[in-house]
Short mmCIF file of C-alpha atoms in Angstrom, two decimals:
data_model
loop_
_atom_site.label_atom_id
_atom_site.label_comp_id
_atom_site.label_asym_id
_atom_site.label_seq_id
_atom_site.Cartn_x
_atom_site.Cartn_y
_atom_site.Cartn_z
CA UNK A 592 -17.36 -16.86 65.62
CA UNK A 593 -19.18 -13.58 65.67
CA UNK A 594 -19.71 -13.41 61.83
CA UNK A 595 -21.68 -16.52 62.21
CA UNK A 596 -23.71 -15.33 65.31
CA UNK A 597 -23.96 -11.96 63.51
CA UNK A 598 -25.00 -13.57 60.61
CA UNK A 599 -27.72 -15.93 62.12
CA UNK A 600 -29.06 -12.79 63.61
CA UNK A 601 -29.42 -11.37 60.71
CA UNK A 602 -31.34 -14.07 59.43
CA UNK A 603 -33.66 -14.36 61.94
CA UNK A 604 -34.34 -10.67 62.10
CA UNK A 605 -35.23 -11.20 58.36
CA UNK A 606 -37.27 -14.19 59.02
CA UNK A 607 -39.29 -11.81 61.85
CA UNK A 608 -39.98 -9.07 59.53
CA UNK A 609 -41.79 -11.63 56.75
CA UNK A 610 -43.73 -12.66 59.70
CA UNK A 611 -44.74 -9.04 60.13
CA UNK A 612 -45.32 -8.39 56.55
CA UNK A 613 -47.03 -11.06 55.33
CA UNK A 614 -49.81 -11.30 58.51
CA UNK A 615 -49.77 -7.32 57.63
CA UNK A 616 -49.97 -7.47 54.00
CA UNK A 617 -50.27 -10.85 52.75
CA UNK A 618 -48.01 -12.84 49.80
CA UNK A 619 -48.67 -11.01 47.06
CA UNK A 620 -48.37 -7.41 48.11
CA UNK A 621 -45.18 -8.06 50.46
CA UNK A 622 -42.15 -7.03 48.74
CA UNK A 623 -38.26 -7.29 49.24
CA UNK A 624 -37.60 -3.88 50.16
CA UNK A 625 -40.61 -4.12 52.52
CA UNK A 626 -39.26 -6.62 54.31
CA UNK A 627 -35.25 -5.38 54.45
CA UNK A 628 -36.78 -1.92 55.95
CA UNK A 629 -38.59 -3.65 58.74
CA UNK A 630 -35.19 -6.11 59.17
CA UNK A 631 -33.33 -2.87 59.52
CA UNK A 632 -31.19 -3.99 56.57
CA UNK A 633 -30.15 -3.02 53.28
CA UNK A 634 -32.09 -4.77 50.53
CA UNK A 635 -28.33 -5.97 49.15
CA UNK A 636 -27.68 -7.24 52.85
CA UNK A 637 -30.90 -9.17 52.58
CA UNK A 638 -30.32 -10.73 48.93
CA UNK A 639 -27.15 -12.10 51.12
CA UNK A 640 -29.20 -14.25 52.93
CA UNK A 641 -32.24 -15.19 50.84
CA UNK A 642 -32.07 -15.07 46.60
CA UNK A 643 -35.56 -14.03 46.18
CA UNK A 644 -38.63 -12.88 47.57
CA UNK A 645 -40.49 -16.51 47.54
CA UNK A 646 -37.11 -18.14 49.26
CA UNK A 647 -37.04 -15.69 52.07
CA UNK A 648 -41.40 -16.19 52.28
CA UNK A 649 -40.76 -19.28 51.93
CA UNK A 650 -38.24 -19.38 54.82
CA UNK A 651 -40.91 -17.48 57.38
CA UNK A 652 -44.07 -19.99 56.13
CA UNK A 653 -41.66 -22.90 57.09
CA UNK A 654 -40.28 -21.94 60.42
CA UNK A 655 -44.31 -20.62 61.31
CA UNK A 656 -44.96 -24.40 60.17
CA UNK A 657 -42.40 -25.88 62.36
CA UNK A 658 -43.29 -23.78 65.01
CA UNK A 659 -46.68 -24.63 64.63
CA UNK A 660 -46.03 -28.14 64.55
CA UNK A 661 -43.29 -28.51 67.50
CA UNK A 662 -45.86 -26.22 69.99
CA UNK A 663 -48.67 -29.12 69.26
CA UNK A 664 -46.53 -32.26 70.07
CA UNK A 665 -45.49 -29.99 72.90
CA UNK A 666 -49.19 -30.03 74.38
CA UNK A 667 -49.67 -33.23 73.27
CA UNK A 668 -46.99 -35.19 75.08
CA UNK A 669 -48.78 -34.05 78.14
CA UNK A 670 -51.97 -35.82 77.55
CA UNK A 671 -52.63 -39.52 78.05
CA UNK A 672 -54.93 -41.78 75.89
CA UNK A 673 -55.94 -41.78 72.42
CA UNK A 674 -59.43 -40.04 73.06
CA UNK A 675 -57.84 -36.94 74.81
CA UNK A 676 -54.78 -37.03 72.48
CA UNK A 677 -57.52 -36.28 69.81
CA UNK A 678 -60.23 -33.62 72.04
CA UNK A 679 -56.51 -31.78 72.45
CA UNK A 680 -56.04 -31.84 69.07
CA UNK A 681 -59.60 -30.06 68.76
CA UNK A 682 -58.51 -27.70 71.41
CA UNK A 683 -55.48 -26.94 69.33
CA UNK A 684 -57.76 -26.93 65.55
CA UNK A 685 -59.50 -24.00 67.62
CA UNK A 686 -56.33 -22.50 68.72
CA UNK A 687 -55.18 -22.45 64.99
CA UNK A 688 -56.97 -18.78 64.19
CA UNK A 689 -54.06 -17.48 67.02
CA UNK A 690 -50.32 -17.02 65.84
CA UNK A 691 -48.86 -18.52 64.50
CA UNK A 692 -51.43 -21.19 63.25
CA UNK A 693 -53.49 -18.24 61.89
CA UNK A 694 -51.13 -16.65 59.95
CA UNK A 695 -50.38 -19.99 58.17
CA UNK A 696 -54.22 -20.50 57.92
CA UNK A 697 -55.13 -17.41 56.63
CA UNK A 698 -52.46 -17.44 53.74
CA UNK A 699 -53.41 -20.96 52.68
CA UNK A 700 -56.60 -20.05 52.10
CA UNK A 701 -56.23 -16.56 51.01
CA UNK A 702 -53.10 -17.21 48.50
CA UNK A 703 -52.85 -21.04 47.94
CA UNK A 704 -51.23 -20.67 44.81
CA UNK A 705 -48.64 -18.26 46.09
CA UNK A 706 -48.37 -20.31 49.07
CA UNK A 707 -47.63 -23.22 47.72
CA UNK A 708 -45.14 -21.43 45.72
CA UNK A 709 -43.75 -20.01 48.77
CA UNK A 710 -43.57 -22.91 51.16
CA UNK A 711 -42.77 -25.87 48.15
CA UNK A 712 -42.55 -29.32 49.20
CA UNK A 713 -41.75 -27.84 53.27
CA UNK A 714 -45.25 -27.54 53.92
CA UNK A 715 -47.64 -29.82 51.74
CA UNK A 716 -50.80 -28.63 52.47
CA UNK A 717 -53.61 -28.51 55.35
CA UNK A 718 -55.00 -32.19 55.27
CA UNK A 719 -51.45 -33.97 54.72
CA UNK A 720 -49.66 -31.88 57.16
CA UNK A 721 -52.66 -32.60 59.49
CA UNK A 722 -52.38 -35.98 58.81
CA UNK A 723 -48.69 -36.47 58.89
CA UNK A 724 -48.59 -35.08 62.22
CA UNK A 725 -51.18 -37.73 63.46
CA UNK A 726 -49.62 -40.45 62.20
CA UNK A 727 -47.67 -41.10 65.13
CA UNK A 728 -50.08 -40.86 67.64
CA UNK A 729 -52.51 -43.78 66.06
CA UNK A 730 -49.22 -46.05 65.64
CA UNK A 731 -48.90 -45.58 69.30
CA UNK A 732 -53.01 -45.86 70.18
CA UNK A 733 -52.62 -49.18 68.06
CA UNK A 734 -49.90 -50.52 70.30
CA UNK A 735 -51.83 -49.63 73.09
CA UNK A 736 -54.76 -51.64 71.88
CA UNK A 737 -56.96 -48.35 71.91
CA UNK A 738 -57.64 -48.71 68.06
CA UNK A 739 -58.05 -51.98 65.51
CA UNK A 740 -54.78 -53.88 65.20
CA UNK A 741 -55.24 -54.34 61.08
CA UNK A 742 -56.39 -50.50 60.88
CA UNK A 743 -54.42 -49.13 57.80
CA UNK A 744 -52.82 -46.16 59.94
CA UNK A 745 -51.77 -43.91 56.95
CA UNK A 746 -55.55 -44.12 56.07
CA UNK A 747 -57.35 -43.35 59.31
CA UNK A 748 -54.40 -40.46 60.01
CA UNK A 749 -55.99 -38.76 56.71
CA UNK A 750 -59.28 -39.76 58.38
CA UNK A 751 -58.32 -38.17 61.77
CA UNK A 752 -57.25 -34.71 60.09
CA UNK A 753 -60.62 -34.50 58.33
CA UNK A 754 -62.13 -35.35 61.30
CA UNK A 755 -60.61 -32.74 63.79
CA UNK A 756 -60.78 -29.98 60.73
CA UNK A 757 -64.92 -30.50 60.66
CA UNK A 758 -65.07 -30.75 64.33
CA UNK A 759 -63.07 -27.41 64.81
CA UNK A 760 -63.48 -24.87 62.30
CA UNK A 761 -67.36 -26.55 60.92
CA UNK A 762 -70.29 -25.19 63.13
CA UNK A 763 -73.06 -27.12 63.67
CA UNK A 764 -76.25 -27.39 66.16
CA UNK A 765 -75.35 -30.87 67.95
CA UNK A 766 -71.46 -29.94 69.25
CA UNK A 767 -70.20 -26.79 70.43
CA UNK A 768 -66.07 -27.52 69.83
CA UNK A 769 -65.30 -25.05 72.52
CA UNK A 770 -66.73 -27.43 75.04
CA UNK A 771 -64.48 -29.63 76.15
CA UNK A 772 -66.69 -31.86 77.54
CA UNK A 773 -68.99 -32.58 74.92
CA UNK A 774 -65.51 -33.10 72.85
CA UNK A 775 -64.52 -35.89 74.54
CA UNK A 776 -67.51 -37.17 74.39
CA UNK A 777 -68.59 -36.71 71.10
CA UNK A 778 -64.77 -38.27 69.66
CA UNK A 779 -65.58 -41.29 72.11
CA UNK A 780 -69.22 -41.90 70.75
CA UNK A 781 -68.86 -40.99 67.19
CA UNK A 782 -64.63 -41.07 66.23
CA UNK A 783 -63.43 -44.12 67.99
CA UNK A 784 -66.04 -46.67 67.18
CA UNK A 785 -64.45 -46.15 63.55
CA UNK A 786 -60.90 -46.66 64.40
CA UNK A 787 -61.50 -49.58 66.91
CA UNK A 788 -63.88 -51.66 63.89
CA UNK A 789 -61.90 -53.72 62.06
CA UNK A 790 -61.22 -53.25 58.06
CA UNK A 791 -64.23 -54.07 55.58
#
């Protein structure tokens, strides 16, 4: 029983000091040994746990993803209605450039290739992540009758994503994203109408 608690411990602490070394140092220049001295382990101790460097990058990129993720379903529960579900989920775009959504955005567009090596098939990418994650929400708005019954909902979640991306990380003279205000009321005037018309 203590083995495995040690053990998970050990894991963790592992997983922690990636964190620290990639949002310190990036993919590329982290290395093993790096990563075992901020763990507080031996570098055999740490080949234990993970069989190489991209596994045990890998392993940190996933749980920041998860994280990520779980935190914004978290907020999002609390909100009611389609059109704040999606000014949150501008709120939270913004939020993104704070851990541990910046660390994940900053190495996907820093080291995509080495990202993408890292993470694998765990974390697809920015717009299909984005769009996964929304999926949900306009099966639900749908049910509710806030969106177009025949609206093809793995198509307007990809839609969605793009959307809240521009809105929150695009500046532009007509919307400042930090007001959430003009949001809501930019999403109601300029989103909705799109996802409440029927197919063409």
């Amino acid at each position: 029983m203590t083995d495995t608690a040690d053990t998970r411990s050990v894991h963790d602490r592992l997983l922690d000091a990636a964190e620290q070394c990639l949002a310190a140092k990036g993919i590329r220049a982290t290395t093993v040994l790096e990563v075992a001295e901020v763990a507080g382990v031996s570098r055999a101790w740490l080949y234990r746990h993970f069989p190489d460097k991209s596994a045990l990058l890998g392993g940190a990129i996933v749980r920041l993803n998860e994280t990520f993720w779980a935190d914004s379903h978290s907020t999002l529960a609390e909100v009611e209605g389609f059109d704040q579900r999606v000014a949150a989920g501008v709120r939270i775009g913004r939020s993104a450039y704070d851990a541990p959504g910046a660390l994940l955005m900053k190495l996907r567009v820093n080291e995509p290739e080495e990202f993408a090596a890292c993470a694998g098939a765990g974390v697809q990418g920015l717009v299909p992540d984005l769009a996964e994650f929304w999926r949900p929400y306009l099966e639900i708005a749908r049910e509710n009758h806030e969106l177009h019954p025949d609206i093809d909902i793995v198509e307007a979640s990809e839609w969605v994503a793009r959307s809240l991306i521009s809105i929150a990380t695009v500046p532009g003279d007509t919307l400042d994203p930090d007001d959430d205000a003009a949001v809501l009321s930019y999403i109601r005037r300029y989103v909705l109408p799109g996802l409440q018309s029927g197919p063409t």
